[in-house]
Coordinates of C-alpha atoms and ligand atoms in Angstrom, one line a residue:
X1 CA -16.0 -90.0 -47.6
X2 CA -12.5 -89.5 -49.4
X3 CA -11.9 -85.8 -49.4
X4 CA -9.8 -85.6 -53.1
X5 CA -9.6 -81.7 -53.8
X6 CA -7.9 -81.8 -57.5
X7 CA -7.9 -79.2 -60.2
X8 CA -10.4 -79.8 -63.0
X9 CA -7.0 -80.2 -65.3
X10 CA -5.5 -82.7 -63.5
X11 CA -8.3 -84.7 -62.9
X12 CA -9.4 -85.0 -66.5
X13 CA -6.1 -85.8 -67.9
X14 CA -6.0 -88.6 -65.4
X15 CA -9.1 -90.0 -65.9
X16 CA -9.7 -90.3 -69.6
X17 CA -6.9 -92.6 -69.3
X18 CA -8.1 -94.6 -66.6
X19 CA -11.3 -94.8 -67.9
X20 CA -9.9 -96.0 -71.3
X21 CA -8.5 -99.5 -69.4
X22 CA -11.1 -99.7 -66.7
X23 CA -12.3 -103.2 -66.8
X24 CA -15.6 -102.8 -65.2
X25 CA -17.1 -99.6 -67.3
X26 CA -20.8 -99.5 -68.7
X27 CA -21.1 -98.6 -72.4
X28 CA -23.5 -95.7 -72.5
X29 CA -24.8 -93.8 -75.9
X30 CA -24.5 -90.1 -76.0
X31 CA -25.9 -87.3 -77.9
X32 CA -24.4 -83.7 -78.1
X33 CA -27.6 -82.4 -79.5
X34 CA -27.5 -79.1 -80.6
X35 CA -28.5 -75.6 -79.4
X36 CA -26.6 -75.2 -76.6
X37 CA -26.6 -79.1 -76.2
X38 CA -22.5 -79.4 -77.0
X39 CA -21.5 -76.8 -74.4
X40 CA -23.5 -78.7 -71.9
X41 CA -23.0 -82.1 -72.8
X42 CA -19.0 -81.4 -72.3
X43 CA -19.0 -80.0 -69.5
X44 CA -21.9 -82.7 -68.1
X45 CA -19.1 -85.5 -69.3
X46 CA -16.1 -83.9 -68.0
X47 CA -17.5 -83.4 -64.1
X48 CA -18.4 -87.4 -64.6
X49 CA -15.5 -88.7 -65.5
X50 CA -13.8 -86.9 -63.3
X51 CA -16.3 -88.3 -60.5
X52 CA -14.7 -91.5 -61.5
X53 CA -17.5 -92.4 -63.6
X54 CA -17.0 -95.9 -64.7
X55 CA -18.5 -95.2 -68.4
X56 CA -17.4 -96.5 -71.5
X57 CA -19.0 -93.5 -74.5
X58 CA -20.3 -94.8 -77.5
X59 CA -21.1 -91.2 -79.6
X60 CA -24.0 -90.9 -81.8
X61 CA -25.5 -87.9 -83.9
X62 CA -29.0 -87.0 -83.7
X63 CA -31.3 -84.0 -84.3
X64 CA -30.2 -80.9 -86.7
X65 CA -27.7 -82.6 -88.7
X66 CA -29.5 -85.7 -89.2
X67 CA -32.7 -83.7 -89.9
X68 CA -30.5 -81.8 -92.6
X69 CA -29.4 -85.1 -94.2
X70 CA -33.0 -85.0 -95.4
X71 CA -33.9 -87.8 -92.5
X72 CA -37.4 -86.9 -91.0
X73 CA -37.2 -88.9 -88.0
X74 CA -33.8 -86.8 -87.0
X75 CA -32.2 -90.4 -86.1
X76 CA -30.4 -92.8 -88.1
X77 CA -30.2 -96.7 -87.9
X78 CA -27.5 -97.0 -86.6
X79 CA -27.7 -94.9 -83.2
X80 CA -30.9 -97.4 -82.6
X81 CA -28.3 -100.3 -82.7
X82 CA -26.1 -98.1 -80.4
X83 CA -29.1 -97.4 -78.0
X84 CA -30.4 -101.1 -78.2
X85 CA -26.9 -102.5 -77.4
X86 CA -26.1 -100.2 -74.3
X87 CA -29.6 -99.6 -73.0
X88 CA -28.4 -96.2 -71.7
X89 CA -28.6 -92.7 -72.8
X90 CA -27.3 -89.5 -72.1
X91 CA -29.0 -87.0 -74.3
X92 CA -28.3 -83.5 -74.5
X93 CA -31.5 -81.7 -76.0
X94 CA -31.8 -81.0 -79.7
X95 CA -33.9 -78.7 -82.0
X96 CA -37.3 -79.9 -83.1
X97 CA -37.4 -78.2 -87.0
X98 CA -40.5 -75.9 -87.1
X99 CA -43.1 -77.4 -89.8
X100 CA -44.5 -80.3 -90.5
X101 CA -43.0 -83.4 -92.0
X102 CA -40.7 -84.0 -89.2
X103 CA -41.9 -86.0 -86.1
X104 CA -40.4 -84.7 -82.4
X105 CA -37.2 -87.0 -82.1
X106 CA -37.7 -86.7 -78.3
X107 CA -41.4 -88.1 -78.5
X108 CA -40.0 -90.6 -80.8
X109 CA -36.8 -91.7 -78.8
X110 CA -39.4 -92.1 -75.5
X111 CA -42.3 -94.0 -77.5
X112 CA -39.8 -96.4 -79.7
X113 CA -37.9 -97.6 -76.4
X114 CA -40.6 -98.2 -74.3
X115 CA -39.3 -95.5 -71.9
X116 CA -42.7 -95.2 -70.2
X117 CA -41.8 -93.4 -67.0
X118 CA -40.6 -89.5 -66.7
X119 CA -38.8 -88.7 -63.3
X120 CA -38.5 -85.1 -62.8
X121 CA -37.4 -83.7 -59.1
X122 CA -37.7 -80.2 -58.7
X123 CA -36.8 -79.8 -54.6
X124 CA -35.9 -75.8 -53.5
X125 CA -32.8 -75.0 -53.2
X126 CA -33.5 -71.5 -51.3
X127 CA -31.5 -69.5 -50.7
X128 CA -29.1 -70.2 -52.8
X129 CA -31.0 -69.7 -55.9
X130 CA -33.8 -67.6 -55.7
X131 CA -37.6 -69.3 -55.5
X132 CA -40.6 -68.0 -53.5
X133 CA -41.6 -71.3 -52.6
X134 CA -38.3 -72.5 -50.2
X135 CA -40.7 -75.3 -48.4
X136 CA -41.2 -77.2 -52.1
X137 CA -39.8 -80.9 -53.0
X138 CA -41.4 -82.3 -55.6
X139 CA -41.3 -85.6 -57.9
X140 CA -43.0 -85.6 -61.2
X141 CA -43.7 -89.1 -61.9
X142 CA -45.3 -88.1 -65.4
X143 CA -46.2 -91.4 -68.1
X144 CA -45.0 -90.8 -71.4
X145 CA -45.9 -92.8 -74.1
X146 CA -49.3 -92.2 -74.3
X147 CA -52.1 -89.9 -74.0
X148 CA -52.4 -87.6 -76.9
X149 CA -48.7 -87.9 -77.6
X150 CA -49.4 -90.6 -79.9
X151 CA -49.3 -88.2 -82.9
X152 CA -52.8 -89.9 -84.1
X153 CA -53.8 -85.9 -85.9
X154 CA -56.5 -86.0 -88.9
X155 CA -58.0 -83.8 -90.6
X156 CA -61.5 -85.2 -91.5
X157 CA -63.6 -82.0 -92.6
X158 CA -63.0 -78.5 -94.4
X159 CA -63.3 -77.2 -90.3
X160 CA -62.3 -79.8 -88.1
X161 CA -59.0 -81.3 -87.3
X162 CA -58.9 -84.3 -84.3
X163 CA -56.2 -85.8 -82.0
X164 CA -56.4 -89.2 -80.6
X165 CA -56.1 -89.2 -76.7
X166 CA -55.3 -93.3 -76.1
X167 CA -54.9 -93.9 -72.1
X168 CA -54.1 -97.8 -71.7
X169 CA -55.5 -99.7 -68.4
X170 CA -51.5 -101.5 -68.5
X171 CA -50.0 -98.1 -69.5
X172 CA -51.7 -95.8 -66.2
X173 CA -50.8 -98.9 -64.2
X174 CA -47.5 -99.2 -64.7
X175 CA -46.6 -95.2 -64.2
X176 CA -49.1 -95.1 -61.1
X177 CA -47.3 -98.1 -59.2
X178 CA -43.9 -96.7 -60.4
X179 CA -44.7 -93.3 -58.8
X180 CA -45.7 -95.4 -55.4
X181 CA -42.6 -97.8 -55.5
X182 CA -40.5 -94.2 -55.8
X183 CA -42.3 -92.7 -53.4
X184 CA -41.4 -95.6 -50.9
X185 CA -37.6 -95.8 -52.5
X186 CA -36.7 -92.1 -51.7
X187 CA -39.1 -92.2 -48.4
X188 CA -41.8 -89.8 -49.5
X189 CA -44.9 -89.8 -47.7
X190 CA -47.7 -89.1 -50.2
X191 CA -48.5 -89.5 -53.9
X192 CA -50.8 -87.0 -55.7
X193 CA -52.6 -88.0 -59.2
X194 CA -53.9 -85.1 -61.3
X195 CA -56.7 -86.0 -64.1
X196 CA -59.8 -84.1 -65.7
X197 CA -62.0 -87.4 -64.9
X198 CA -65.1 -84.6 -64.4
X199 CA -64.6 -84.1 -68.1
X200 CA -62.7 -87.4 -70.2
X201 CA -64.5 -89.7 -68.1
X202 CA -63.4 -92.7 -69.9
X203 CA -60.0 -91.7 -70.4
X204 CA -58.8 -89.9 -67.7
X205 CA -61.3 -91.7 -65.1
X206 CA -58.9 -95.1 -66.2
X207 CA -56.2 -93.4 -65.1
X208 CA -58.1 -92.1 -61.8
X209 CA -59.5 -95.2 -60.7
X210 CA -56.2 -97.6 -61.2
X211 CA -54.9 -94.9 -58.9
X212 CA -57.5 -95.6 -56.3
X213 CA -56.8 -99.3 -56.9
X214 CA -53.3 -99.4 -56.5
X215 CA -53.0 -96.8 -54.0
X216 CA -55.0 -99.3 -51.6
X217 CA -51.7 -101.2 -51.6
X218 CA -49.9 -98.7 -50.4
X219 CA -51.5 -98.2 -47.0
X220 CA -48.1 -96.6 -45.8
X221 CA -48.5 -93.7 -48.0
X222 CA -50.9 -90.8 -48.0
X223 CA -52.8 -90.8 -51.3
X224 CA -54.9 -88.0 -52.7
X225 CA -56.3 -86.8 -56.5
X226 CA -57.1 -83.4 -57.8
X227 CA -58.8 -82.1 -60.5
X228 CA -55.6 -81.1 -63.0
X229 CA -56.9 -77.8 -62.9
X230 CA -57.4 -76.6 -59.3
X231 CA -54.3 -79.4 -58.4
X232 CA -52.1 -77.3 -61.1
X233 CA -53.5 -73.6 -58.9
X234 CA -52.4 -75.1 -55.9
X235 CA -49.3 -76.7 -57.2
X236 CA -47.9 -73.2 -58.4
X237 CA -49.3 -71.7 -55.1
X238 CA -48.3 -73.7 -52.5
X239 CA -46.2 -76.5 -54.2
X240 CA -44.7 -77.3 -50.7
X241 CA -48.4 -79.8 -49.7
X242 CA -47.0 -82.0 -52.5
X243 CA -44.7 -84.8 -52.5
X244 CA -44.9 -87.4 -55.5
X245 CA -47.2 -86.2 -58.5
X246 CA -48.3 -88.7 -61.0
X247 CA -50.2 -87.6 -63.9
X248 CA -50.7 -88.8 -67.6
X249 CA -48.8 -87.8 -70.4
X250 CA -49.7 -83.8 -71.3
X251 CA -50.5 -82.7 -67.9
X252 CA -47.4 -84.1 -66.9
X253 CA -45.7 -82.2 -69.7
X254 CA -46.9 -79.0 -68.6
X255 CA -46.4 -79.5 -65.0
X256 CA -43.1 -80.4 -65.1
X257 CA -42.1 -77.7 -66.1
X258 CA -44.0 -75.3 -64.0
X259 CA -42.7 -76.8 -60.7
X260 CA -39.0 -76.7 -62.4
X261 CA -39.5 -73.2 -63.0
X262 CA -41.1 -72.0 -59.6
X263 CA -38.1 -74.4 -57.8
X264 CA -36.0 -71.6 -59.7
X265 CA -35.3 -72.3 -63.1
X266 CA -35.6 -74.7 -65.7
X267 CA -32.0 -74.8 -66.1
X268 CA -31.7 -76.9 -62.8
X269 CA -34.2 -80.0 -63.6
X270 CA -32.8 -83.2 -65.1
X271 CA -34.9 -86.1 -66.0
X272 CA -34.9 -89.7 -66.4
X273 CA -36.9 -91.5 -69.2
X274 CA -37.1 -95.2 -67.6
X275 CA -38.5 -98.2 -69.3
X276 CA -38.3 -101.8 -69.0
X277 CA -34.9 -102.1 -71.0
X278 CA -33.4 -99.4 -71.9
X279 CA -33.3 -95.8 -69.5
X280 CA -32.9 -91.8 -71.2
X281 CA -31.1 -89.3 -69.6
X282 CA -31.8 -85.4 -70.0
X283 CA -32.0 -81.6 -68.9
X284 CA -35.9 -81.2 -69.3
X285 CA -35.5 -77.5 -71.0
X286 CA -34.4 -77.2 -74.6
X287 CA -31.6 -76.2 -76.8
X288 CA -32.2 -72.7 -76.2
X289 CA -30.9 -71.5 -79.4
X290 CA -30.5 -68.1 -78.6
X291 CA -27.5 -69.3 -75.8
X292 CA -25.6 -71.2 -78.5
X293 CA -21.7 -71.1 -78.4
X294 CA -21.7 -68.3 -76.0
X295 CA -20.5 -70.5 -73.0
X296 CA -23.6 -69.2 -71.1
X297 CA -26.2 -72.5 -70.6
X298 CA -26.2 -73.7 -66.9
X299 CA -25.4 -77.2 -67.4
X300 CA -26.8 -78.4 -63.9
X301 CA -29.7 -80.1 -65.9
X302 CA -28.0 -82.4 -67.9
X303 CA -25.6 -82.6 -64.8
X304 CA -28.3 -83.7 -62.7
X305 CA -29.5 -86.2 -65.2
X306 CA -26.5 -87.2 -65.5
X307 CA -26.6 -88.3 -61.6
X308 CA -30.0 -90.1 -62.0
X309 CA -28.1 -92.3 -65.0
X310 CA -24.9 -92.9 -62.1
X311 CA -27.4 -94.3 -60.3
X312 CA -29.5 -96.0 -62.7
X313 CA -25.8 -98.2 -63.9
X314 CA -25.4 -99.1 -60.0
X315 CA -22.7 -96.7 -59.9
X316 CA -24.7 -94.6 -57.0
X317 CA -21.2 -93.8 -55.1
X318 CA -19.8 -91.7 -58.0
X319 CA -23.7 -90.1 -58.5
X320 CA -23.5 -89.3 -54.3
X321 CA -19.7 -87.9 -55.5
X322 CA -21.1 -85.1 -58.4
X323 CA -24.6 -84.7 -56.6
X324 CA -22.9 -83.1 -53.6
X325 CA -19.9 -81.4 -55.2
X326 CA -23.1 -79.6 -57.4
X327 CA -24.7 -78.5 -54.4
X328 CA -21.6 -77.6 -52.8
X329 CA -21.0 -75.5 -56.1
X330 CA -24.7 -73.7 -55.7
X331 CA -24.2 -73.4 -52.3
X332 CA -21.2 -71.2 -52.6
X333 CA -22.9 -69.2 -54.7
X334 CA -20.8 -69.8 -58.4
X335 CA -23.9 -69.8 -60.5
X336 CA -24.5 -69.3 -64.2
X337 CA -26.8 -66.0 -65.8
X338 CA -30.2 -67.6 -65.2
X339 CA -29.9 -68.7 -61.8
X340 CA -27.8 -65.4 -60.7
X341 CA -29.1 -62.6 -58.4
X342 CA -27.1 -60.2 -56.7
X343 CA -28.5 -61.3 -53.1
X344 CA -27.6 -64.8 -53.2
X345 CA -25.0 -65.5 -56.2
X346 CA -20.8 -64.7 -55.2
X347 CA -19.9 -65.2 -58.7
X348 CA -21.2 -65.0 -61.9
X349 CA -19.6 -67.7 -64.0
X350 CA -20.2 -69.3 -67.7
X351 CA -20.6 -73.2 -68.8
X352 CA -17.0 -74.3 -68.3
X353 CA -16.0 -72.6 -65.6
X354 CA -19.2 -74.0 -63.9
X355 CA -18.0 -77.5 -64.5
X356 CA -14.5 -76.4 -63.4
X357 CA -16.2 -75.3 -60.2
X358 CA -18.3 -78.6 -59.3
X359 CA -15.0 -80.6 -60.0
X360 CA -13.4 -78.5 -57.7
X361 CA -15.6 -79.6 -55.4
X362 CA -15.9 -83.1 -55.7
X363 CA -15.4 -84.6 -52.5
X364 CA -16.9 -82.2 -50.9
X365 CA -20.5 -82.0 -49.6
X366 CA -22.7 -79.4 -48.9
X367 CA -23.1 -77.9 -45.2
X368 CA -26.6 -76.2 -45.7
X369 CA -27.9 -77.9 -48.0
X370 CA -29.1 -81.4 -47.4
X371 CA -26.4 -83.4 -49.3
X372 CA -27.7 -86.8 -51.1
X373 CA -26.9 -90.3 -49.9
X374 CA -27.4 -92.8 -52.8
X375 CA -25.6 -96.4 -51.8
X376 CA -28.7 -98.6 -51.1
X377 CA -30.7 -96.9 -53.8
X378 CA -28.7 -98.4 -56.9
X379 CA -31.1 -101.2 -57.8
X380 CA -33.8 -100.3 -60.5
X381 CA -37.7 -100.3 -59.5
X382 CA -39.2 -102.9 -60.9
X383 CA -42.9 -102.9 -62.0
X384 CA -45.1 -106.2 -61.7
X385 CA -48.6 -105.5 -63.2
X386 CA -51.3 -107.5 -62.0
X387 CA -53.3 -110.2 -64.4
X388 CA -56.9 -109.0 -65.4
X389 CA -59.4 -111.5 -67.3
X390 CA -59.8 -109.9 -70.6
X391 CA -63.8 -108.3 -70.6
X392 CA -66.5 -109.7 -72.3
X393 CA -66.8 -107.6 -75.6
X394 CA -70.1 -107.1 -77.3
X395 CA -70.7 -104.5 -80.2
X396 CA -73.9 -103.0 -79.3
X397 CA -74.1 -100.3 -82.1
X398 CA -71.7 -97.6 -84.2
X399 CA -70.6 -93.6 -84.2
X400 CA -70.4 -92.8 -87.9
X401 CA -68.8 -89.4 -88.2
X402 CA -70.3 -87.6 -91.2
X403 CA -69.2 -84.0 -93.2
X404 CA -71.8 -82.2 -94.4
X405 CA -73.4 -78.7 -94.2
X406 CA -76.5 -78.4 -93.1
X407 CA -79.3 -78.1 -90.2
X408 CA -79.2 -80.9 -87.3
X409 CA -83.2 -81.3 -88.1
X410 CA -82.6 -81.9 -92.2
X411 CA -79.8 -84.6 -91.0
X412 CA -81.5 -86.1 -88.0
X413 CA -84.7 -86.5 -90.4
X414 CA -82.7 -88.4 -93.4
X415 CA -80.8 -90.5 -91.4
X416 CA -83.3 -91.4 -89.8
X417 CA -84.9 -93.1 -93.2
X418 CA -81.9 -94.8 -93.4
X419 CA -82.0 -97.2 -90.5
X420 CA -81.7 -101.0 -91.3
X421 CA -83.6 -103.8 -89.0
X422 CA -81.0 -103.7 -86.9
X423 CA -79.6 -100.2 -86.8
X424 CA -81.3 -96.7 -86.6
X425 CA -80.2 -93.4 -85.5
X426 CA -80.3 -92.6 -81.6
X427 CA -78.8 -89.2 -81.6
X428 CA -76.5 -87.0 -83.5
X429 CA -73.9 -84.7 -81.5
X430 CA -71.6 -81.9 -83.1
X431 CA -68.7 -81.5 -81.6
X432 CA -69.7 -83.9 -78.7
X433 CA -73.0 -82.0 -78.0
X434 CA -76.2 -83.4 -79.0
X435 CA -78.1 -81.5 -81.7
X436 CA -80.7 -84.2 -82.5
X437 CA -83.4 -85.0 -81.9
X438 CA -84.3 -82.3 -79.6
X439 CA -81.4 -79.9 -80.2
X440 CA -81.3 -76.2 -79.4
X441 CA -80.8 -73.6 -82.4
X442 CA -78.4 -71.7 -80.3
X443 CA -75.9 -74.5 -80.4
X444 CA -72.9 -73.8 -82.9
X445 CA -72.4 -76.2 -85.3
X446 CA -69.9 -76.9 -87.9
X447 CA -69.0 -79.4 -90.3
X448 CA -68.3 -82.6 -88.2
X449 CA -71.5 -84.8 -87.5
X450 CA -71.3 -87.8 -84.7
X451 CA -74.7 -90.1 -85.9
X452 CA -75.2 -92.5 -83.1
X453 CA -76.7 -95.9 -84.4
X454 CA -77.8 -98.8 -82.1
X455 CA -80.3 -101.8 -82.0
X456 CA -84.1 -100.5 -80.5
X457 CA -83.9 -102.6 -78.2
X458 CA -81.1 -101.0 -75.9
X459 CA -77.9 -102.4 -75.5
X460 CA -78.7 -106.0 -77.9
X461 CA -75.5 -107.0 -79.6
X462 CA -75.2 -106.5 -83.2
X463 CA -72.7 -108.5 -85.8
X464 CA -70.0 -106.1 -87.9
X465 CA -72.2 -107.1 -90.4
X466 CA -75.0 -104.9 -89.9
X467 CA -72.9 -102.3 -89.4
X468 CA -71.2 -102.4 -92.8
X469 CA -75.1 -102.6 -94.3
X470 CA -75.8 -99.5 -92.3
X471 CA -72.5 -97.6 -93.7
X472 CA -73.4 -98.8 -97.1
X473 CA -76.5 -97.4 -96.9
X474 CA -75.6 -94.0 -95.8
X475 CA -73.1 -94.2 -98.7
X476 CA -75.0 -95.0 -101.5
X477 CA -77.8 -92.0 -100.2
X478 CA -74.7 -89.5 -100.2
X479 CA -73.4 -89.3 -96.7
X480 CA -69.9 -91.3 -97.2
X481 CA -68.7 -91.4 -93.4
X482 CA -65.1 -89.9 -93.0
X483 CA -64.7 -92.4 -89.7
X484 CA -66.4 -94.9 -87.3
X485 CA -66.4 -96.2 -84.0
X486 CA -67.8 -99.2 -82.9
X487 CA -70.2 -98.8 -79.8
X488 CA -69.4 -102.2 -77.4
X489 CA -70.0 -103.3 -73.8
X490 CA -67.6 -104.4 -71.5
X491 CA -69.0 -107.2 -68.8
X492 CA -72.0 -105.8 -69.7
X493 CA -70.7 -101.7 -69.1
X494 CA -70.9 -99.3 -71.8
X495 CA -68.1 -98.6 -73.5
X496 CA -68.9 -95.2 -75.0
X497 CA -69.9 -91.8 -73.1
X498 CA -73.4 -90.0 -73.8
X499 CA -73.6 -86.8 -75.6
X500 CA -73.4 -83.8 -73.9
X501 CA -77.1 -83.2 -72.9
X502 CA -78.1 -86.8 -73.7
Ligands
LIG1 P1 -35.8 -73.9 -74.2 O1 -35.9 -74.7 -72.9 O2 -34.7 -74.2 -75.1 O3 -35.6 -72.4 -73.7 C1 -36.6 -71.7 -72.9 C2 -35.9 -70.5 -72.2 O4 -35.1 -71.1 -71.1 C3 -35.0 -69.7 -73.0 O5 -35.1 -68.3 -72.6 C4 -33.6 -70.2 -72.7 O6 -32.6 -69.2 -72.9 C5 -33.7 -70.6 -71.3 N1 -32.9 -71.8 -71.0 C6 -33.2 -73.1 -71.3 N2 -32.2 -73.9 -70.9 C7 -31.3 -73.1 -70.3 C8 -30.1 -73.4 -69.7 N3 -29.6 -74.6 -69.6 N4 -29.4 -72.4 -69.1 C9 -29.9 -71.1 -69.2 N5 -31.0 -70.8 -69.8 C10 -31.7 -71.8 -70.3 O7 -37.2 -73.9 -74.9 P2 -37.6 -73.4 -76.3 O8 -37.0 -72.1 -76.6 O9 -39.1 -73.6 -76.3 O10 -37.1 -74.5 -77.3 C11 -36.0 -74.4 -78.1 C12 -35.8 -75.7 -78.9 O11 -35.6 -76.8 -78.0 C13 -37.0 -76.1 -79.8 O12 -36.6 -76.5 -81.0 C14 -37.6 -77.2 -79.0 O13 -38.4 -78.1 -79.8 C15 -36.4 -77.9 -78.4 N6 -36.7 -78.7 -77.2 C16 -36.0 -79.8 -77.0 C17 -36.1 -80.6 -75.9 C18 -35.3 -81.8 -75.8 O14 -34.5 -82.1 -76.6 N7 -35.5 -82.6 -74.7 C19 -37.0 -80.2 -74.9 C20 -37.7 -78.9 -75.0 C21 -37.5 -78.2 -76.2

């Protein structure tokens, strides 16, 4: 490799004007964000261009000010025409207003452009910066668009308050093969999936058992599922027996960001929001308010992101170019506050002067620390899902979720009077555990009623029409339903999970 060894000065004088005529440059969209999104963003944009990044900026404003202009969804139109029209984005991280009324602008960005997959690599980088686990290399590969992340939140009683947890069989297999096609990219040897299927049966069992599917197609890679709580013990114990990690949406949330921070700090993690057109860039921690304008934040996150987007525009020579001058940087020990320790670090050194540093050192690779080779890695993976005959659907019966106050018995027994032909009452649950008939007086209840109606004779298919005979029933004898759900069979499968001690 060329061995340039410039001053960051020179080389940013020269390359804005380069940049400015170079034919072959990819538009990109980036935000500043706030916090200490700015600080890092410049110096993020200043070590890429002078990589020789071949980037042609369109600037947009999102987040605080936006939020201020008395917009609740902290983005206006017209950065969506800016994102839709270069299909790239380099985001630094903004601040999500305390309260309600405003929806997360991250959550939004990710859902609205279909950017369904969230790359996270949190590898050691011991000694240099300080980690007790010095074996650990990880990829989160963590789905993000659905889950409870939907923002589906009601409140339907004086005590309860729900979320909607929607895991899509398209949506898990997407993720899961993306996390096996990485995984055989960046030769990895194994691919771990995390899910409570003991518990969300229906939901996260989906997600389990597409993994088993697709994993059989993968017979050169090890393959292996946890439960998310004893996988998340081990993972913060002895992160070095994993490899890839694919998990849904929340557990992938929370994850990420404890094998970022046991790698050494969540300063170093970039991430990489991919979806079928259009790909985010970010640091995965905030805007750390509190660091603001101080010339403090370690920009290596939004750095690192800023590598995976290189790569992601085909311009993998220039991402090789910053990846190693970064580890070059670490490696000699010029580190910002929140990676510094007196046993490893040589200099102690803000924002800018970290930048300055890494462009110091472009050219130049690392000679402990592996240094990244990304040529034959440019092309995006591309997902192919596989074509499924839709189900036979049959509606065997309904949930009707009722507020009132009251015993289970004095419910069970008027509902009960109020079955139809076709409908009458199976079982009531609060809060998922059944309370009649046969319930326990120790169970707790509160104001949130789940009445179970379905044909007698089990499982015989019943029209929408007897259901809406069975609500109006219940509402003209003074139990108006605050929801329903329909009860149907799949292929002849249950569609519904029993009640807890059904
Ligand atoms: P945070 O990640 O901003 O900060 C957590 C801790 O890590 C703080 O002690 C902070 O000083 C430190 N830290 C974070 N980044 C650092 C860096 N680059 N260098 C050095 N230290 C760093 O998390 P928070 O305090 O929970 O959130 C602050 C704001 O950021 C909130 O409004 C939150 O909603 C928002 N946020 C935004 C994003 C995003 O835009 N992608 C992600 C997470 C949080």
């Amino acid at each position: 490799m060329e061995n340039h060894n410039f001053s960051a000065d020179q080389i940013n004088l020269g390359n804005s004007k380069e940049l400015r005529n170079s034919p072959d440059e990819v538009p990109i969209t980036v935000a500043h964000g706030d916090g200490i999104g700015p600080e890092i963003m410049e110096a993020t944009l200043r070590i890429i261009k002078a990589a020789g990044a071949r980037i042609r900026i369109e600037t947009i404003q999102i987040g605080e000010t936006v939020y201020g202009r008395g917009i609740s969804s902290g983005i206006e139109s017209s950065a969506w025409e800016s994102l839709r029209r270069t299909k790239v984005f380099l985001k630094a991280p903004i601040t999500t207003p305390q309260g309600g009324g405003f929806k997360s602008l991250n959550v939004t960005v990710r859902k609205t452009l279909g950017l369904y997959a969230n790359i996270r690599h949190c590898p050691s980088y011991s000694p240099y910066i300080f980690t007790k686990h010095p074996g650990m290399d990880i990829v989160i590969v963590r789905e993000n668009e659905e889950d409870l992340y939907g923002g589906i939140e009601h409140r339907q009683t004086a005590d309860v308050v729900q979320c909607l947890k929607l895991i899509s069989r398209p949506g898990s297999e997407r993720i899961i093969r993306y996390a096996f096609e990485y995984a055989r990219r960046y030769g990895r040897k194994k691919v771990t999936c995390f899910t409570k299927d003991n518990i969300m049966k229906m939901t996260d069992g989906i997600f389990h058992k597409i993994f088993d599917e697709v994993s059989k197609e993968y017979p050169d890679m090890q393959s292996e599922h946890w439960i998310v709580d004893i996988g998340a013990a081990k993972l913060a114990d002895r992160p070095e027996e994993f490899d890839v990690i694919v998990l849904p949406n929340l557990y992938g949330d929370i994850l990420s960001d404890v094998a970022a921070q046991i790698s050494g700090s969540v300063g170093i993690v970039g991430s990489a929001n991919i979806g079928e057109n259009v790909a985010m860039f970010e640091a995965i921690h905030g805007s750390a308010p509190r660091r603001a304008g101080q010339n403090m934040a370690n920009p290596s996150g939004l750095i690192l992101a800023a590598v995976q987007m290189l790569v992601h525009i085909g311009q993998g020579d220039i991402a090789e170019i910053v990846h190693n001058a970064w580890l070059k940087t670490i490696e000699d020990g010029i580190h910002t506050y929140d990676i510094f320790s007196q046993n490893t670090s040589k200099e102690k050194v803000g924002t800018s002067e970290f930048a300055d540093a890494v462009i110091m050192r472009l050219g130049r690779k690392p000679s402990k620390l592996k240094p990244v080779k990304y040529h034959d890695q440019s092309k995006p993976i591309e997902i192919m899902l596989k074509n499924r005959p839709k189900p036979l659907k049959q509606l065997v019966g309904v949930d009707i979720f009722l507020d009132w106050e009251g015993d289970p018995d004095t419910l069970g027994k008027s509902l009960e009077a109020i079955s139809t032909p076709e409908l009458s009452l199976t079982m009531i649950t609060n809060r998922g555990t059944k309370v009649f008939p046969g319930g326990l007086p120790e169970t707790f209840c509160v104001d949130h009623w789940r009445c179970r109606f379905q044909s007698k004779e089990v499982n015989r298919e019943v029209s929408n029409e007897n259901v809406l005979s069975i609500l109006s029933k219940l509402v003209s004898s003074g139990f108006p339903p605050v929801k329903t759900e329909g009860l149907f069979l799949f292929d002849g499968q249950p569609g519904f999970s029993l009640g807890q001690g059904q």
